[in-house]
XYZ file of C-alpha atoms in Angstrom:
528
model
C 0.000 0.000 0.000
C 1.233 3.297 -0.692
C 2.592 5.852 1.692
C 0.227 8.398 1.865
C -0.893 11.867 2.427
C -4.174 12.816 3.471
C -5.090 16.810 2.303
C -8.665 18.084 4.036
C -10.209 20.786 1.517
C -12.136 23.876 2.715
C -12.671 25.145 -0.671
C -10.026 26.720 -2.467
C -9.869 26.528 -6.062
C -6.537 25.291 -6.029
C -6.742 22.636 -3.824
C -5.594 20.003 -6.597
C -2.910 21.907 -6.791
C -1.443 20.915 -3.617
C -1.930 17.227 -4.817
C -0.505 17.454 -7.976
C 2.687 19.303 -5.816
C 2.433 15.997 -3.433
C 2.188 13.797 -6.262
C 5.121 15.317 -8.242
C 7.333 14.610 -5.185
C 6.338 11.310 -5.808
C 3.597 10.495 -2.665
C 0.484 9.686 -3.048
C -2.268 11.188 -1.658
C -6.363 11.662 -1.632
C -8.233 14.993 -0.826
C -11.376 14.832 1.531
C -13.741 17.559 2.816
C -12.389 19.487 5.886
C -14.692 18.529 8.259
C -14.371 14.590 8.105
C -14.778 13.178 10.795
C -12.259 12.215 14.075
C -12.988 8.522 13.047
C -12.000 9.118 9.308
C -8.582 10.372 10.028
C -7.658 7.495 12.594
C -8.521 5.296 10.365
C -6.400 6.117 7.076
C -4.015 3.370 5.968
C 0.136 4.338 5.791
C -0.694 7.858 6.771
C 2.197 9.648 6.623
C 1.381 13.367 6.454
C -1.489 16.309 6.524
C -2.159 18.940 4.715
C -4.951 21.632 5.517
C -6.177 24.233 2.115
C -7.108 27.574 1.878
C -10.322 28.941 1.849
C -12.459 31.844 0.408
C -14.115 31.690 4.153
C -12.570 33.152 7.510
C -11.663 30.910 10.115
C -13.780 33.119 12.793
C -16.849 33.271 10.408
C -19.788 31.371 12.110
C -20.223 28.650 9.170
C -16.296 28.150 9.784
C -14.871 24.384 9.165
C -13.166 23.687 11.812
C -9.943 21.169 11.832
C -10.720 17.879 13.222
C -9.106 17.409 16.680
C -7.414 13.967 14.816
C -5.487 15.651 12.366
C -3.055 17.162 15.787
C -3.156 13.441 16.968
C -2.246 11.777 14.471
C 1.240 11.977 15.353
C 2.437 12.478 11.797
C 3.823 16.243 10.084
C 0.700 18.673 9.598
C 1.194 21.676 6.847
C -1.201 24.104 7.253
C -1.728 26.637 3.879
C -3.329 30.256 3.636
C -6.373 29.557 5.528
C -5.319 25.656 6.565
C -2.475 27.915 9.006
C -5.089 30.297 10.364
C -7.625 27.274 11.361
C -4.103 25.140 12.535
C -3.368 28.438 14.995
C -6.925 29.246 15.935
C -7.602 25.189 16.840
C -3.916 25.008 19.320
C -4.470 28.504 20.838
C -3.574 31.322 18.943
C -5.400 34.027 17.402
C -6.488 34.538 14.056
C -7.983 38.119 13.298
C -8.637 40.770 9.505
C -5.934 41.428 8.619
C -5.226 45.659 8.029
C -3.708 45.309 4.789
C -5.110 42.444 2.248
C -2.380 40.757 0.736
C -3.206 39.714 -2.847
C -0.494 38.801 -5.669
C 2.812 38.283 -5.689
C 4.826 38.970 -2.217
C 8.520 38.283 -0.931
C 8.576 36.357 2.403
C 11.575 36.520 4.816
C 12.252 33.178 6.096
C 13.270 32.878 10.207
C 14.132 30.341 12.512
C 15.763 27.915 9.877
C 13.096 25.494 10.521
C 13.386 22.236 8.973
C 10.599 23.528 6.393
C 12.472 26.371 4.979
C 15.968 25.729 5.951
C 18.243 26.911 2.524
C 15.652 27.446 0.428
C 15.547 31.044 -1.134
C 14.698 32.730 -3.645
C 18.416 35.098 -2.956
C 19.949 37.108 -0.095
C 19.378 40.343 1.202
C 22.396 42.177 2.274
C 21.793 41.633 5.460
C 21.975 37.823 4.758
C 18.049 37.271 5.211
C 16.640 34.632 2.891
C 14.130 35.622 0.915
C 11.238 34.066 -1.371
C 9.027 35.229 -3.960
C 5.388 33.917 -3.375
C 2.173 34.412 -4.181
C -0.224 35.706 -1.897
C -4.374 35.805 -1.312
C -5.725 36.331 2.092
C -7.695 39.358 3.570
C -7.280 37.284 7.599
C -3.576 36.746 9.074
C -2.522 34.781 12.445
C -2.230 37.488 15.165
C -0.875 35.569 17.567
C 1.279 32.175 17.745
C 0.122 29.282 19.530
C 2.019 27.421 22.349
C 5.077 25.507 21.630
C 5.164 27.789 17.799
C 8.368 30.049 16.507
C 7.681 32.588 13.644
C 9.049 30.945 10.453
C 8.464 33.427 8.290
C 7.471 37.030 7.445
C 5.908 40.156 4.961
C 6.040 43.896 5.386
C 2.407 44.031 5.890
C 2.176 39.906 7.370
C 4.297 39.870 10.160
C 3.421 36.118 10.852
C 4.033 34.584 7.626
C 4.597 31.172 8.498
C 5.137 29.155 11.870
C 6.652 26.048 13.051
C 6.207 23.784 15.971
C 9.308 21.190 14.945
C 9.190 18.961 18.498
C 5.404 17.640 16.520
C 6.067 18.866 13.213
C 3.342 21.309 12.865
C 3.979 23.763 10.302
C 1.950 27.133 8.398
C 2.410 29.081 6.064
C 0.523 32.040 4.319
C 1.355 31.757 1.151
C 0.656 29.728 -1.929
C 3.319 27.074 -2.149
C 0.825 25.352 -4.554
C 0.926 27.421 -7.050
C 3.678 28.285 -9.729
C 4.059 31.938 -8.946
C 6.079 30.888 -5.419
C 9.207 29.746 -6.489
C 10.226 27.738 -4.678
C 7.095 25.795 -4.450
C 8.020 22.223 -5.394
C 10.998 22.453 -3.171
C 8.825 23.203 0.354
C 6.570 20.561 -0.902
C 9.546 17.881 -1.602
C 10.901 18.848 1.982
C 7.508 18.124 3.967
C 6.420 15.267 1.464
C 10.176 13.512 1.615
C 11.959 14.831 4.519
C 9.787 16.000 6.863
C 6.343 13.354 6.167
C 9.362 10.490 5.377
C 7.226 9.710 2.039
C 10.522 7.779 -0.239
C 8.288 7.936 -3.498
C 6.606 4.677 -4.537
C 4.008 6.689 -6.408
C 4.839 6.940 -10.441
C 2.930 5.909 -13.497
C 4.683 3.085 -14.562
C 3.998 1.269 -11.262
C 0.612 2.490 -11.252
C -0.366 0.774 -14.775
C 0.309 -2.569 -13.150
C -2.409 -1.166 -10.208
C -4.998 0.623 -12.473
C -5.203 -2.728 -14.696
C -5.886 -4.752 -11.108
C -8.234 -2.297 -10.031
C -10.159 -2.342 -13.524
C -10.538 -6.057 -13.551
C -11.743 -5.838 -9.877
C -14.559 -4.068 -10.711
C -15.885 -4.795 -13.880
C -15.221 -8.708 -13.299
C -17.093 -10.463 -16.657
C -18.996 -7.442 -17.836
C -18.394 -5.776 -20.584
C -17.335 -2.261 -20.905
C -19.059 0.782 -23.298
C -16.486 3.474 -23.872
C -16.884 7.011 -25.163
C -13.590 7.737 -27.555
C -13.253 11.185 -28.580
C -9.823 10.748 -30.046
C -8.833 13.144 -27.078
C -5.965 12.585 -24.942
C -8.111 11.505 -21.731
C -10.485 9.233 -23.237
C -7.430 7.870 -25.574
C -5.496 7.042 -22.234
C -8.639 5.851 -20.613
C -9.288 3.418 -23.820
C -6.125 2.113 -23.963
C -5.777 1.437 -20.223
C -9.596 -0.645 -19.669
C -8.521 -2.607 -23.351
C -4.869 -3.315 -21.518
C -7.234 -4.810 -18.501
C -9.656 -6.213 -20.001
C -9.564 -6.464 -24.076
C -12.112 -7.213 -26.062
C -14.770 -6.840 -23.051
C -14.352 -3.391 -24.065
C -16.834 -1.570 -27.420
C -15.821 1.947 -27.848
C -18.004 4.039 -29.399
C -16.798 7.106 -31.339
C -19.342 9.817 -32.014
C -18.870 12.055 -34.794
C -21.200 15.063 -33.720
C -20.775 17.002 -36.534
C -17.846 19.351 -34.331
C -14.396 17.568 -34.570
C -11.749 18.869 -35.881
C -10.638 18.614 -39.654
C -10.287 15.228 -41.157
C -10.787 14.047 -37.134
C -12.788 11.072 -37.720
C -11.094 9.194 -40.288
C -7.443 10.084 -38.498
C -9.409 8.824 -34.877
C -10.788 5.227 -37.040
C -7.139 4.543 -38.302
C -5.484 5.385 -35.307
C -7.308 3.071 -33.259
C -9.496 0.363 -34.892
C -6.690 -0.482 -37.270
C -3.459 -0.058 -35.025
C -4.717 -0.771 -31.575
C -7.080 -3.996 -32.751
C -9.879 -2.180 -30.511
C -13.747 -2.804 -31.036
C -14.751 0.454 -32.432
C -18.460 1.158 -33.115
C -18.417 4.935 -35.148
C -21.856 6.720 -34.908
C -22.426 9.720 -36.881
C -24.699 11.747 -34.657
C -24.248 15.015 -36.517
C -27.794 15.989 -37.715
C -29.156 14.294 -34.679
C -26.750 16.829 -32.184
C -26.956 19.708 -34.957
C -30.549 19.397 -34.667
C -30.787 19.536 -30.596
C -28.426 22.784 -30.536
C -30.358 24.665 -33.005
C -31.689 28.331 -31.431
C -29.067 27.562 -27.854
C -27.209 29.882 -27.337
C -26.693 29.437 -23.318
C -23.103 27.601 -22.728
C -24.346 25.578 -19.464
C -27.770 24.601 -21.947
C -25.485 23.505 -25.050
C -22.726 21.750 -22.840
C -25.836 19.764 -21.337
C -27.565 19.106 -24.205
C -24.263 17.800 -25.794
C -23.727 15.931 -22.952
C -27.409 14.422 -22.957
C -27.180 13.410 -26.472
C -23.728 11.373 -26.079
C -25.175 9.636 -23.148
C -28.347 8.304 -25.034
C -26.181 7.103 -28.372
C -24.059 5.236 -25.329
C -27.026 3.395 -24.075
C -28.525 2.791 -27.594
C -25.118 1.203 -28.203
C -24.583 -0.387 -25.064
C -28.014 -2.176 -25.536
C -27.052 -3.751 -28.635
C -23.983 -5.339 -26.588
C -24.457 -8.978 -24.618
C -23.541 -8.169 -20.815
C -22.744 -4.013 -21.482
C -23.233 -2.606 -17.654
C -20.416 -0.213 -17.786
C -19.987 3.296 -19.437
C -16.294 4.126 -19.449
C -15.230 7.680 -19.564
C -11.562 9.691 -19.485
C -12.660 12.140 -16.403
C -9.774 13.808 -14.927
C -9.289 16.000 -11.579
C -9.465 19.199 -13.720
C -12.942 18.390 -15.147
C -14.244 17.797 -11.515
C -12.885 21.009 -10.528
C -14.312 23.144 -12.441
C -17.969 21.345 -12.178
C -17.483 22.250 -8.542
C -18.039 18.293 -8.038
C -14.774 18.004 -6.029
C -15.176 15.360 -3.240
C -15.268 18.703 -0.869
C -18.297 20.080 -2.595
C -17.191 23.255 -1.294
C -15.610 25.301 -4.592
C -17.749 27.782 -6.303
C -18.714 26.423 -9.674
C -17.175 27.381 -12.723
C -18.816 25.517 -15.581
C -20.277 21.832 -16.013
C -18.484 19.037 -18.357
C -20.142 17.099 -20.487
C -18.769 13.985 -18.718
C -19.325 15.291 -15.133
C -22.331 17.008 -15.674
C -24.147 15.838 -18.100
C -25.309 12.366 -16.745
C -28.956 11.604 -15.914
C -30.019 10.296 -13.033
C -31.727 7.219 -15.754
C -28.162 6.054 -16.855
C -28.743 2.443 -16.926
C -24.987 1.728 -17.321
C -22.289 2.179 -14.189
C -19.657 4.456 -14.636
C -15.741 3.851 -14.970
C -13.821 6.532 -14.419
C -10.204 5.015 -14.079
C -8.009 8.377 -14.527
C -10.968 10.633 -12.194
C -7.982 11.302 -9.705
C -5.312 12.132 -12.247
C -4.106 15.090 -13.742
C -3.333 16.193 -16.955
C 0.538 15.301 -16.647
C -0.054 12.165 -14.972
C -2.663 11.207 -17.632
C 0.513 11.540 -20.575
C 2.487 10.248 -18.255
C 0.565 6.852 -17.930
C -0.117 6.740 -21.869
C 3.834 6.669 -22.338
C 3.870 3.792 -19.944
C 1.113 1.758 -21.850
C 2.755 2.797 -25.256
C 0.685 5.330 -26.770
C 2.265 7.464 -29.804
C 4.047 10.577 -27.998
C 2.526 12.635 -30.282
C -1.317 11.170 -29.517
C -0.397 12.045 -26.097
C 1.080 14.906 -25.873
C -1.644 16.402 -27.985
C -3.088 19.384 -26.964
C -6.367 19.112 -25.232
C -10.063 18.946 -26.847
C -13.077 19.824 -25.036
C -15.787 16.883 -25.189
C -18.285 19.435 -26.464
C -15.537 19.910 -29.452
C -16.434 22.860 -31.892
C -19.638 23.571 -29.738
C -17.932 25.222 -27.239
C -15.641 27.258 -29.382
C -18.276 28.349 -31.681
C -20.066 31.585 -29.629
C -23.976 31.508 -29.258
C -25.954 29.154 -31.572
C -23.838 26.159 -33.079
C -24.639 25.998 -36.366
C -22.931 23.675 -39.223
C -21.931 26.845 -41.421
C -20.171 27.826 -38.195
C -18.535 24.572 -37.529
C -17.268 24.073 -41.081
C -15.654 27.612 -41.331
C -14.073 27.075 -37.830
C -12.835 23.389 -38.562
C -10.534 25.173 -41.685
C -9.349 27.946 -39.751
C -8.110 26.074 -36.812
C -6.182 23.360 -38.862
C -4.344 26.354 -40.683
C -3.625 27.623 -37.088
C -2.411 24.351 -35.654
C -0.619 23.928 -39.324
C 1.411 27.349 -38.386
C 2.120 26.440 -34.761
C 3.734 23.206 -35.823
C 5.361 24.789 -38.726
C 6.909 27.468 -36.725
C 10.075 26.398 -34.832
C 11.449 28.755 -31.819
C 15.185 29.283 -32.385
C 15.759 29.350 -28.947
C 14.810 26.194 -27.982
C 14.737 24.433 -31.210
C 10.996 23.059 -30.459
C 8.046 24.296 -32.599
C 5.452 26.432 -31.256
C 2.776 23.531 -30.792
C 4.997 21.820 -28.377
C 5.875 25.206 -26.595
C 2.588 26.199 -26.060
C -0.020 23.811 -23.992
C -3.103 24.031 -25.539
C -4.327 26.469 -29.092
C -7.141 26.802 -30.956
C -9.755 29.049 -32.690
C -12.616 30.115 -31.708
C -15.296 31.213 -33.969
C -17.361 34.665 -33.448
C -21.155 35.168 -34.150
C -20.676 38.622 -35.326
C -19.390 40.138 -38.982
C -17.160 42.915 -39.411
C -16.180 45.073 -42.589
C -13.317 44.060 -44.867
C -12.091 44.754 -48.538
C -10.590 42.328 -50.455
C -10.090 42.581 -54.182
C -10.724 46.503 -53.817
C -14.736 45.394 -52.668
C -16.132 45.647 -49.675
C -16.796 42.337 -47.494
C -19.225 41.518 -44.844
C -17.780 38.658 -42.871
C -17.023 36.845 -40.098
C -14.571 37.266 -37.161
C -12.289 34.477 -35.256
C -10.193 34.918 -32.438
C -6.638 32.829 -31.543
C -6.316 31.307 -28.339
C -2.892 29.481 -27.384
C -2.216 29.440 -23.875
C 1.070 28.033 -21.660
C 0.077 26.223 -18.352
C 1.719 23.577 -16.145
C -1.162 22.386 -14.604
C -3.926 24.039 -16.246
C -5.650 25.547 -13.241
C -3.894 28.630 -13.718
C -2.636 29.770 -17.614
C -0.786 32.463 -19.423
C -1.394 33.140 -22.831
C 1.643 32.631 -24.971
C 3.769 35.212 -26.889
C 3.515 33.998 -30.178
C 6.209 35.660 -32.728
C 4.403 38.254 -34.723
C 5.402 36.821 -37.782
C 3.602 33.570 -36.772
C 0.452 35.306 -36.018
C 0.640 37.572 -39.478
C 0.851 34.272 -41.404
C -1.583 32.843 -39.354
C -4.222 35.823 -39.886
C -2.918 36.155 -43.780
C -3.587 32.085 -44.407
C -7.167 32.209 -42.927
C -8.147 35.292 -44.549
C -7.164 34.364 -47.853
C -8.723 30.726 -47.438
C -11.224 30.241 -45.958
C -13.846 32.053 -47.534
C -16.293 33.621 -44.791
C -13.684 35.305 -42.619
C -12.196 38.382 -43.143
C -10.905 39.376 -39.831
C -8.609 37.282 -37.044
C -7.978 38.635 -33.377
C -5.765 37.283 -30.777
C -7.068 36.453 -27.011
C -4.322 37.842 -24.453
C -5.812 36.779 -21.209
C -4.752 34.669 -18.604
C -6.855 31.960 -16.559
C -7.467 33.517 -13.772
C -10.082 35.720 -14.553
C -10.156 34.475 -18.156
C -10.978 30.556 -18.661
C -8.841 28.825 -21.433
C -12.024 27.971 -23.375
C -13.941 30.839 -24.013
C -17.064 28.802 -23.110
């Protein structure tokens, strides 16, 4: 069994962060509401470590979580993060009050103490000798006071409790973001408590955990057979490849053409994987039936669910023609759960439903198999290199399960989808094209996911010395390590002029192309 490392959630939005950070040091671990019970935490298997989230909440609020008296009885290392260090001091005695000055963005911390947390890690040196480290910051509440047995570990300008320590039971807080990638030094404080401090010696990696997903899979689907959704995506690629690994040909996938793939998508998806992989592929094309459902929507949340509604009704039809089909198979990662505010804490503020998360009726005659729900994106390539996958297959940028319907603005309609399919293959086209001299790699593999997005409105043009009346798309590439947080990329301006030139000139319909420069936060990397 492996070591673990239990982190309570009270409803941050980057929660997963912290266990993809854990993971990455190579522990494994499971997140779990905040207020679980003293029972739950006594009774966790290998427990090595704790880690408690931040919060949009105060500690002193009324509706406050409070830490479970277990977690500081455990007798194993607690870390306590943002709002996880507040509830940690206000729980062993010391005081947790508004703070006077919000601190929001990036901040520089002084460390203290050399704790066993913190010792020589730093960002550099002032010349006074102090360490110092550039984090990122988000609280409006601060620790007034330290607790019993606590040193100060670290400090701001306007925080002067920063971080704490209790090393005789390895109690530790900080109020910073260690999670995400604007501290530093994150992965380093999260190797020293995971490896050094929690003891973890890293028996979690993906080619180990093939050998326990394929157990796991057999397990629960015993003799039945399995229905699987293949979108030619990445997830649902990894997920196909993993169940058929387990359990061959008890596995049917069923690939729906919904009239919003990509260009030449179907054929490529048939080719790859019916005649390559041996699979049993079943290819349905849906597209007047989902073209027909979508016509007049224009509400995102009404055509994701719709979309979703319709796959999961071609999925029983298909499953019924199959002897023994109780399963429905689908390649649901951590990020999709996120954002559908369907995190096992329940406690995030929603952001926008998947089709595979939340798009399910209650009617679904068919169990669900979810074998990568607790991975991330990384891990998810990760494990398709270890079960053989084409590196370019997996390292393919992502593609929504709604496809074209959520890049297309307002109504979906087939002129839409056939102008937008042409656009974004010349953009993709350009991106792998285009190599950065720099670092020798093209600009598809520098950037994490791009695409185009297709705008209900027209704008003025002249081409040929007339005046045109067309339509307008918008480029979206975007560089993220985790994609919870994203920055858009700085694509050469050449690459974007030959970009804007190609579509303008062929694909007829489009006389205008715009760029999208916003990060995720406050922007999402789909624009729907």
């Amino acid at each position: 069994m492996h070591q673990r490392i239990l982190i309570l959630d009270y409803g941050s939005q980057v929660t997963q962060l912290i266990a993809r950070r854990v993971r990455e040091a190579g522990a494994y671990c499971e997140i779990h509401p905040g207020d679980v019970s003293d029972e739950f935490i006594r009774s966790q298997p290998n427990l090595h470590g704790i880690i408690l989230s931040g919060s949009h909440a105060s500690v002193y609020a009324q509706d406050a979580l409070a830490v479970p008296a277990a977690v500081f009885e455990a007798g194993v290392p607690v870390l306590g993060i943002c709002y996880g260090m507040q509830a940690m001091a206000l729980h062993l005695g010391g005081k947790t009050e508004q703070a006077q000055r919000r601190e929001f963005g990036h901040a520089q911390v002084r460390a203290h103490g050399h704790t066993a947390l913190l010792k020589d890690i730093q960002d550099f040196q002032t010349a006074e000798g102090h360490g110092m480290l550039n984090v990122w910051m988000s609280h409006g509440d601060q620790v007034t006071a330290l607790p019993e047995g606590f040193v100060l570990m670290a400090s701001t300008e306007s925080c002067p409790i920063a971080g704490m320590a209790d090393e005789n039971r390895r109690f530790y807080g900080v109020q910073f973001h260690p999670e995400v990638t604007h501290t530093q030094q994150g992965a380093a404080i999260f190797n020293r408590f995971v490896r050094d401090i929690c003891g973890c010696s890293g028996d979690w990696n993906m080619p180990d955990y093939v050998q326990e997903a394929i157990a796991a899979i057999r397990e629960q689907v015993g003799s039945d057979h399995v229905i699987l959704g293949l979108s030619g995506g990445v997830d649902s690629s990894v997920a196909a490849a993993l169940i058929h690994r387990a359990i061959g040909d008890q596995l049917t996938c069923v690939f729906v053409d919904h009239g919003l793939l990509r260009l030449n998508e179907g054929q490529q998806v048939m080719e790859t994987f019916a005649q390559h992989f041996g699979m049993n592929i079943i290819h349905v094309d849906a597209t007047d039936q989902f073209m027909s459902k979508l016509a007049g929507v224009t509400d995102p949340e009404a055509k994701r669910k719709i979309i979703g509604k319709e796959f999961v009704e071609i999925f029983q039809a298909e499953a019924a023609k199959q002897t023994n089909a109780k399963w429905l198979a689908q390649g649901t990662i951590y990020p999709d759960v996120i954002e559908s505010a369907a995190a096992k804490s329940g406690k995030a503020t929603g952001i926008k439903s998947h089709h595979n998360v939340g798009g399910l009726p209650d009617t679904l005659n068919l169990k669900l198999l979810e074998p990568l729900r607790e991975l991330f994106k990384d891990e998810v390539r990760k494990l398709g290199i270890a079960l053989g996958l084409p590196h370019d297959m997996v390292y393919r940028h992502p593609f929504p399960g709604p496809g074209l319907g959520v890049r297309i603005l307002g109504e979906v309609k087939k002129e839409y989808a056939d102008l937008l399919r042409r656009a974004d293959a010349i953009f993709i086209e350009e991106l792998r094209n285009t190599v950065d001299e720099a670092t020798g790699k093209n600009w598809y593999e520098l950037t994490s996911q791009a695409f185009t997005v297709f705008l209900p409105v027209k704008s003025v043009g002249v081409m040929g010395d007339a005046r045109t009346y067309e339509y307008v798309v918008a480029l979206r590439a975007v560089e993220t390590s985790d994609f919870m947080t994203a920055d858009w990329a700085e694509l050469p301006y050449a690459l974007l002029k030959r970009v804007s030139s190609r579509i303008i000139n062929e694909v007829r319909g489009i006389n205008r192309v715009t760029y999208d420069v916003s990060s995720k936060p406050p922007a999402t990397i789909e624009w729907e």
